[in-house]
mmCIF file of C-alpha atoms in Angstrom:
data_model
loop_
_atom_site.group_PDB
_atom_site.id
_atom_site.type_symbol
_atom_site.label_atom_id
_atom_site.label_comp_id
_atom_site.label_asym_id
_atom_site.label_seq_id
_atom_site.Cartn_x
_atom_site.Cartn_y
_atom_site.Cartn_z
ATOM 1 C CA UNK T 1 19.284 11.494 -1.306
ATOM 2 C CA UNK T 2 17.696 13.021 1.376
ATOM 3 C CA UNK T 3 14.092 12.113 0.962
ATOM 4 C CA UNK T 4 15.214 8.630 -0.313
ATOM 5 C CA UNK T 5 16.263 8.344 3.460
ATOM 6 C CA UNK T 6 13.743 9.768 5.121
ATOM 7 C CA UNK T 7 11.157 7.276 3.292
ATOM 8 C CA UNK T 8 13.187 4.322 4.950
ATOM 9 C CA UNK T 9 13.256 5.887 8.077
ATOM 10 C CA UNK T 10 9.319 6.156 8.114
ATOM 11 C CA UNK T 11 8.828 2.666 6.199
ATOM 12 C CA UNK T 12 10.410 0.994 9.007
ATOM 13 C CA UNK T 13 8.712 3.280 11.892
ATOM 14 C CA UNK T 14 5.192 2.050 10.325
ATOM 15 C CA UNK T 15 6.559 -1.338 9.995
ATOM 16 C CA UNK T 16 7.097 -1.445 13.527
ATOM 17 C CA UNK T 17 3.705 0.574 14.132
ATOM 18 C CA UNK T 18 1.551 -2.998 12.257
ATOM 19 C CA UNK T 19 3.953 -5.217 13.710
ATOM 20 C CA UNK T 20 2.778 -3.885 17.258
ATOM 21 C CA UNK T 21 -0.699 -3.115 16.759
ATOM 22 C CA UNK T 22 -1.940 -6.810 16.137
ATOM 23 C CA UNK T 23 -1.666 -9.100 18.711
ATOM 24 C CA UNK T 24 -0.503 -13.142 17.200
ATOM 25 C CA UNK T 25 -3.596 -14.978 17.595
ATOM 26 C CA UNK T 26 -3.902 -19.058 17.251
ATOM 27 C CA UNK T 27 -4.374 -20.132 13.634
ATOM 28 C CA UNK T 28 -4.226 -16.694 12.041
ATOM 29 C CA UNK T 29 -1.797 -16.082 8.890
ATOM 30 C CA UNK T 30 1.309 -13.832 7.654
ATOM 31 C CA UNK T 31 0.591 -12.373 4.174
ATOM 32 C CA UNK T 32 3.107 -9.945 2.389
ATOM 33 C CA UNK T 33 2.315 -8.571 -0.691
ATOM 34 C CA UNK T 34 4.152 -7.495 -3.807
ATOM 35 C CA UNK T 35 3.221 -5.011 -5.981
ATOM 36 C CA UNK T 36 3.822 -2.209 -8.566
ATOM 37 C CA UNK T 37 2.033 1.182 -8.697
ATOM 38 C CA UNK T 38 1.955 4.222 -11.066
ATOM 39 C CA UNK T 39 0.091 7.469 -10.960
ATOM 40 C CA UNK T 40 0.319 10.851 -10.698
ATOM 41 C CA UNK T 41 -0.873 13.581 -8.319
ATOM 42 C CA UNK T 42 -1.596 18.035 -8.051
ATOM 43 C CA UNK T 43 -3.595 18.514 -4.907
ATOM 44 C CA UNK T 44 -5.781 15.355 -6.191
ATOM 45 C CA UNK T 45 -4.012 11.953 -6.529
ATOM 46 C CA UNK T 46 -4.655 9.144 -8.618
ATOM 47 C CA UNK T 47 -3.188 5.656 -9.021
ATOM 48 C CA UNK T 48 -3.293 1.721 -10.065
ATOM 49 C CA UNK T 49 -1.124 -1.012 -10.247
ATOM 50 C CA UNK T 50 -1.387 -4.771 -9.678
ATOM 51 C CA UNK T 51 0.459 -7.192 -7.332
ATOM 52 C CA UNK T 52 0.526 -10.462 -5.627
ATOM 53 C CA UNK T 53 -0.107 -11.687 -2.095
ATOM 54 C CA UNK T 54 0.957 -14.826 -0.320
ATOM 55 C CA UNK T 55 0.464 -16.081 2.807
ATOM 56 C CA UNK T 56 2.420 -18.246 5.204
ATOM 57 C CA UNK T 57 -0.931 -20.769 5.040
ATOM 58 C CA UNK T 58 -0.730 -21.603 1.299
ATOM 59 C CA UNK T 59 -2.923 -19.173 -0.121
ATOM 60 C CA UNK T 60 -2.037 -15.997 -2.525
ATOM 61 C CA UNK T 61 -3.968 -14.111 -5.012
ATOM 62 C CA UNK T 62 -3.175 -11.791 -7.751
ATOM 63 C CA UNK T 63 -4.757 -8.104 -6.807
ATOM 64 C CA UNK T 64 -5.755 -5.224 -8.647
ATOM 65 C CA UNK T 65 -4.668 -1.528 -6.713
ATOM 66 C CA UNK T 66 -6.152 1.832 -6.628
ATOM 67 C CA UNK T 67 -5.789 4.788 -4.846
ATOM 68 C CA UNK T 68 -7.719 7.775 -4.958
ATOM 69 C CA UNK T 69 -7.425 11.236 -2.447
ATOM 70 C CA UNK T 70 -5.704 14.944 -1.887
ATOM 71 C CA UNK T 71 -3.503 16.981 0.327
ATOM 72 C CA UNK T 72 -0.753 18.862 -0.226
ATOM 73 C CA UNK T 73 0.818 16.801 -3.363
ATOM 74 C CA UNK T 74 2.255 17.239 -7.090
ATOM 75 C CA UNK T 75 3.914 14.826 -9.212
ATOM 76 C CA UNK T 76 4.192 11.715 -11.336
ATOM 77 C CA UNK T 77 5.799 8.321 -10.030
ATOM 78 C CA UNK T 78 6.042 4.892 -10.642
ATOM 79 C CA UNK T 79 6.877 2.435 -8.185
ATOM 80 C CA UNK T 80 8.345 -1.214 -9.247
ATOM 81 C CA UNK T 81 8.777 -3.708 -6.931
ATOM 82 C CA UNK T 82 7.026 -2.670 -4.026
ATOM 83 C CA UNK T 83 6.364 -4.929 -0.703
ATOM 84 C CA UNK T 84 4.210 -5.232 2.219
ATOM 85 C CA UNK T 85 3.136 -6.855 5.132
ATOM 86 C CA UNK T 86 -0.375 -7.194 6.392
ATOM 87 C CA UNK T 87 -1.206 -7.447 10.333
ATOM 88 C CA UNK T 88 -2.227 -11.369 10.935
ATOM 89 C CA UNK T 89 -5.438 -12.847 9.453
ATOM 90 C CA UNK T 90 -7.782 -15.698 9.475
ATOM 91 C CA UNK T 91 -8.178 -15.985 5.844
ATOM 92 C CA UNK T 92 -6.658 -13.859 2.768
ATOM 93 C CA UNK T 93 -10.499 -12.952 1.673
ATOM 94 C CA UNK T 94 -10.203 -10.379 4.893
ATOM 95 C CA UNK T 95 -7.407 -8.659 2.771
ATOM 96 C CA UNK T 96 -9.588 -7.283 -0.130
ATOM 97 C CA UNK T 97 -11.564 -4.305 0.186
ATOM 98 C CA UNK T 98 -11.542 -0.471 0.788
ATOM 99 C CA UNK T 99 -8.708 1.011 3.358
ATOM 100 C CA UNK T 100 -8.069 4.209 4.615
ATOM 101 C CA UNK T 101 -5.381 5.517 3.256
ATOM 102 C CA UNK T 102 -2.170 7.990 4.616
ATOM 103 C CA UNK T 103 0.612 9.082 2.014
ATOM 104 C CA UNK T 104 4.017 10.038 1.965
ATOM 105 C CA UNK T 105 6.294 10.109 -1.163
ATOM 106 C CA UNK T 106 9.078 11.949 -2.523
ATOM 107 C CA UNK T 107 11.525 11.913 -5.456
ATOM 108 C CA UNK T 108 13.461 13.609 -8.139
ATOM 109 C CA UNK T 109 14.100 10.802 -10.181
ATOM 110 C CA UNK T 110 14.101 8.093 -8.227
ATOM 111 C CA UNK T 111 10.869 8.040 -6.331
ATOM 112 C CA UNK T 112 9.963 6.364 -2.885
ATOM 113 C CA UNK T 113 6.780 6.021 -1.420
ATOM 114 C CA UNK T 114 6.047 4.807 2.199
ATOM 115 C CA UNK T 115 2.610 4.007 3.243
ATOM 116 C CA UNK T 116 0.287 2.412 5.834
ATOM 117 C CA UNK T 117 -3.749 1.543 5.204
ATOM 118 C CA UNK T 118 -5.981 -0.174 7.466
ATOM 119 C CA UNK T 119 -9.474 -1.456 7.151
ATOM 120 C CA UNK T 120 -11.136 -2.309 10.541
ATOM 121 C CA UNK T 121 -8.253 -4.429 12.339
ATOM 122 C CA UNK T 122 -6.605 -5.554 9.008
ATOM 123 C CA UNK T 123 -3.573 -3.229 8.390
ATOM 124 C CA UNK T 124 -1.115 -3.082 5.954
ATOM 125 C CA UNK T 125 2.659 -0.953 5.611
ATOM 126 C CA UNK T 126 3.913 -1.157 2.856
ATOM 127 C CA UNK T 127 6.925 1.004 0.612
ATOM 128 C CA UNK T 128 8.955 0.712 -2.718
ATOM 129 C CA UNK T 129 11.366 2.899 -4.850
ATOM 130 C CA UNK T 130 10.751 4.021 -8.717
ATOM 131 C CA UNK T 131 10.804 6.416 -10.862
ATOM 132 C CA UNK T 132 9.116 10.171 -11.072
ATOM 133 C CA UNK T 133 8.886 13.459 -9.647
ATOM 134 C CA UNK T 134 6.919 13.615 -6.724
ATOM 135 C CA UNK T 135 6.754 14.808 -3.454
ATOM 136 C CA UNK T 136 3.676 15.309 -0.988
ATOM 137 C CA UNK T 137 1.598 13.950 1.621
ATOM 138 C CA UNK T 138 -2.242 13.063 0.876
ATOM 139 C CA UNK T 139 -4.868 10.956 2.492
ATOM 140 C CA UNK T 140 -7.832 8.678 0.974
ATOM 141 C CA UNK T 141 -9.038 5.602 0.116
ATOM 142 C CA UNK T 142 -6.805 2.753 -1.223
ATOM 143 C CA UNK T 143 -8.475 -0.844 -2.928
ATOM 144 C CA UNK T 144 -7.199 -3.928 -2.974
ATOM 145 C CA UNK T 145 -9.022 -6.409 -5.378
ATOM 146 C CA UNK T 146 -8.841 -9.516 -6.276
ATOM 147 C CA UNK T 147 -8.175 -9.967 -10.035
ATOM 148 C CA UNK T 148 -11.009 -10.899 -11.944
ATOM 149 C CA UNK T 149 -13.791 -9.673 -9.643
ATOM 150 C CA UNK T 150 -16.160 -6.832 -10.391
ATOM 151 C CA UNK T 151 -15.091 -3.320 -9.386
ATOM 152 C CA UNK T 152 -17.629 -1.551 -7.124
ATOM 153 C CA UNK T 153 -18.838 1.345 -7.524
ATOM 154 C CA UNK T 154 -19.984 4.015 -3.921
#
């Protein structure tokens, strides 16, 4: 139960942390994204998933997700039903591209996952519950992608 708690406690501190960080700006958009992710992780960590984002100005997109990096990490997990909100933007095309990435997730079981990524001044915090066995902190690189478009290779 315990790390179940302590994942809320940090969702909500990074939350908070985007919330603050972006100052409202005339004409710029909410989005939120939902999302599910699977992957698993020993010292190197691997995952992908697929969600949806919407914005308060009409527009959404379906997204392809990836995350790739290491630290001190070991597990499988699944999260289902994830959410997120991104800092305010001009346009949702601002959303898609390559973020760095800080992790924190544990579970026996049930698995929660708490996370914030930012690209230049986009940002997004984001968490969700599932299934797995997991616990660890890493850091990388995290891709969001619109469906249908070519993946990129560095």
């Amino acid at each position: 139960m315990k790390p179940v708690w302590i994942c809320g406690v940090v969702s909500v501190a990074m939350l908070s942390l985007v919330a603050l960080a972006q100052p409202a700006r005339g004409g710029e958009s909410k989005c939120k994204m939902k999302y599910s992710l699977s992957g698993w992780s020993a010292g190197y960590s691997t995952a992908s998933g697929s969600g949806t984002i919407t914005c308060d100005n009409g527009q959404s997109a379906g997204v392809s997700l990836r995350t790739k990096g290491g630290g001190l990490t070991a597990g499988k997990s699944k999260i289902i039903n994830g959410s997120g909100a991104f800092s305010e933007i001009g346009d949702i095309s601002e959303l898609f591209g390559s973020y760095a990435s800080a992790d924190v997730h544990a579970g026996m079981v049930r698995s929660s996952a708490a996370q914030v990524v930012t690209k230049g001044t986009v940002s997004l915090a984001f968490s969700g519950t599932g299934k797995g066995i997991d616990l660890g902190v890493a850091f990388g690189e995290f891709v969001i992608q619109k469906q249908g478009a070519k993946k990129t290779r560095k």
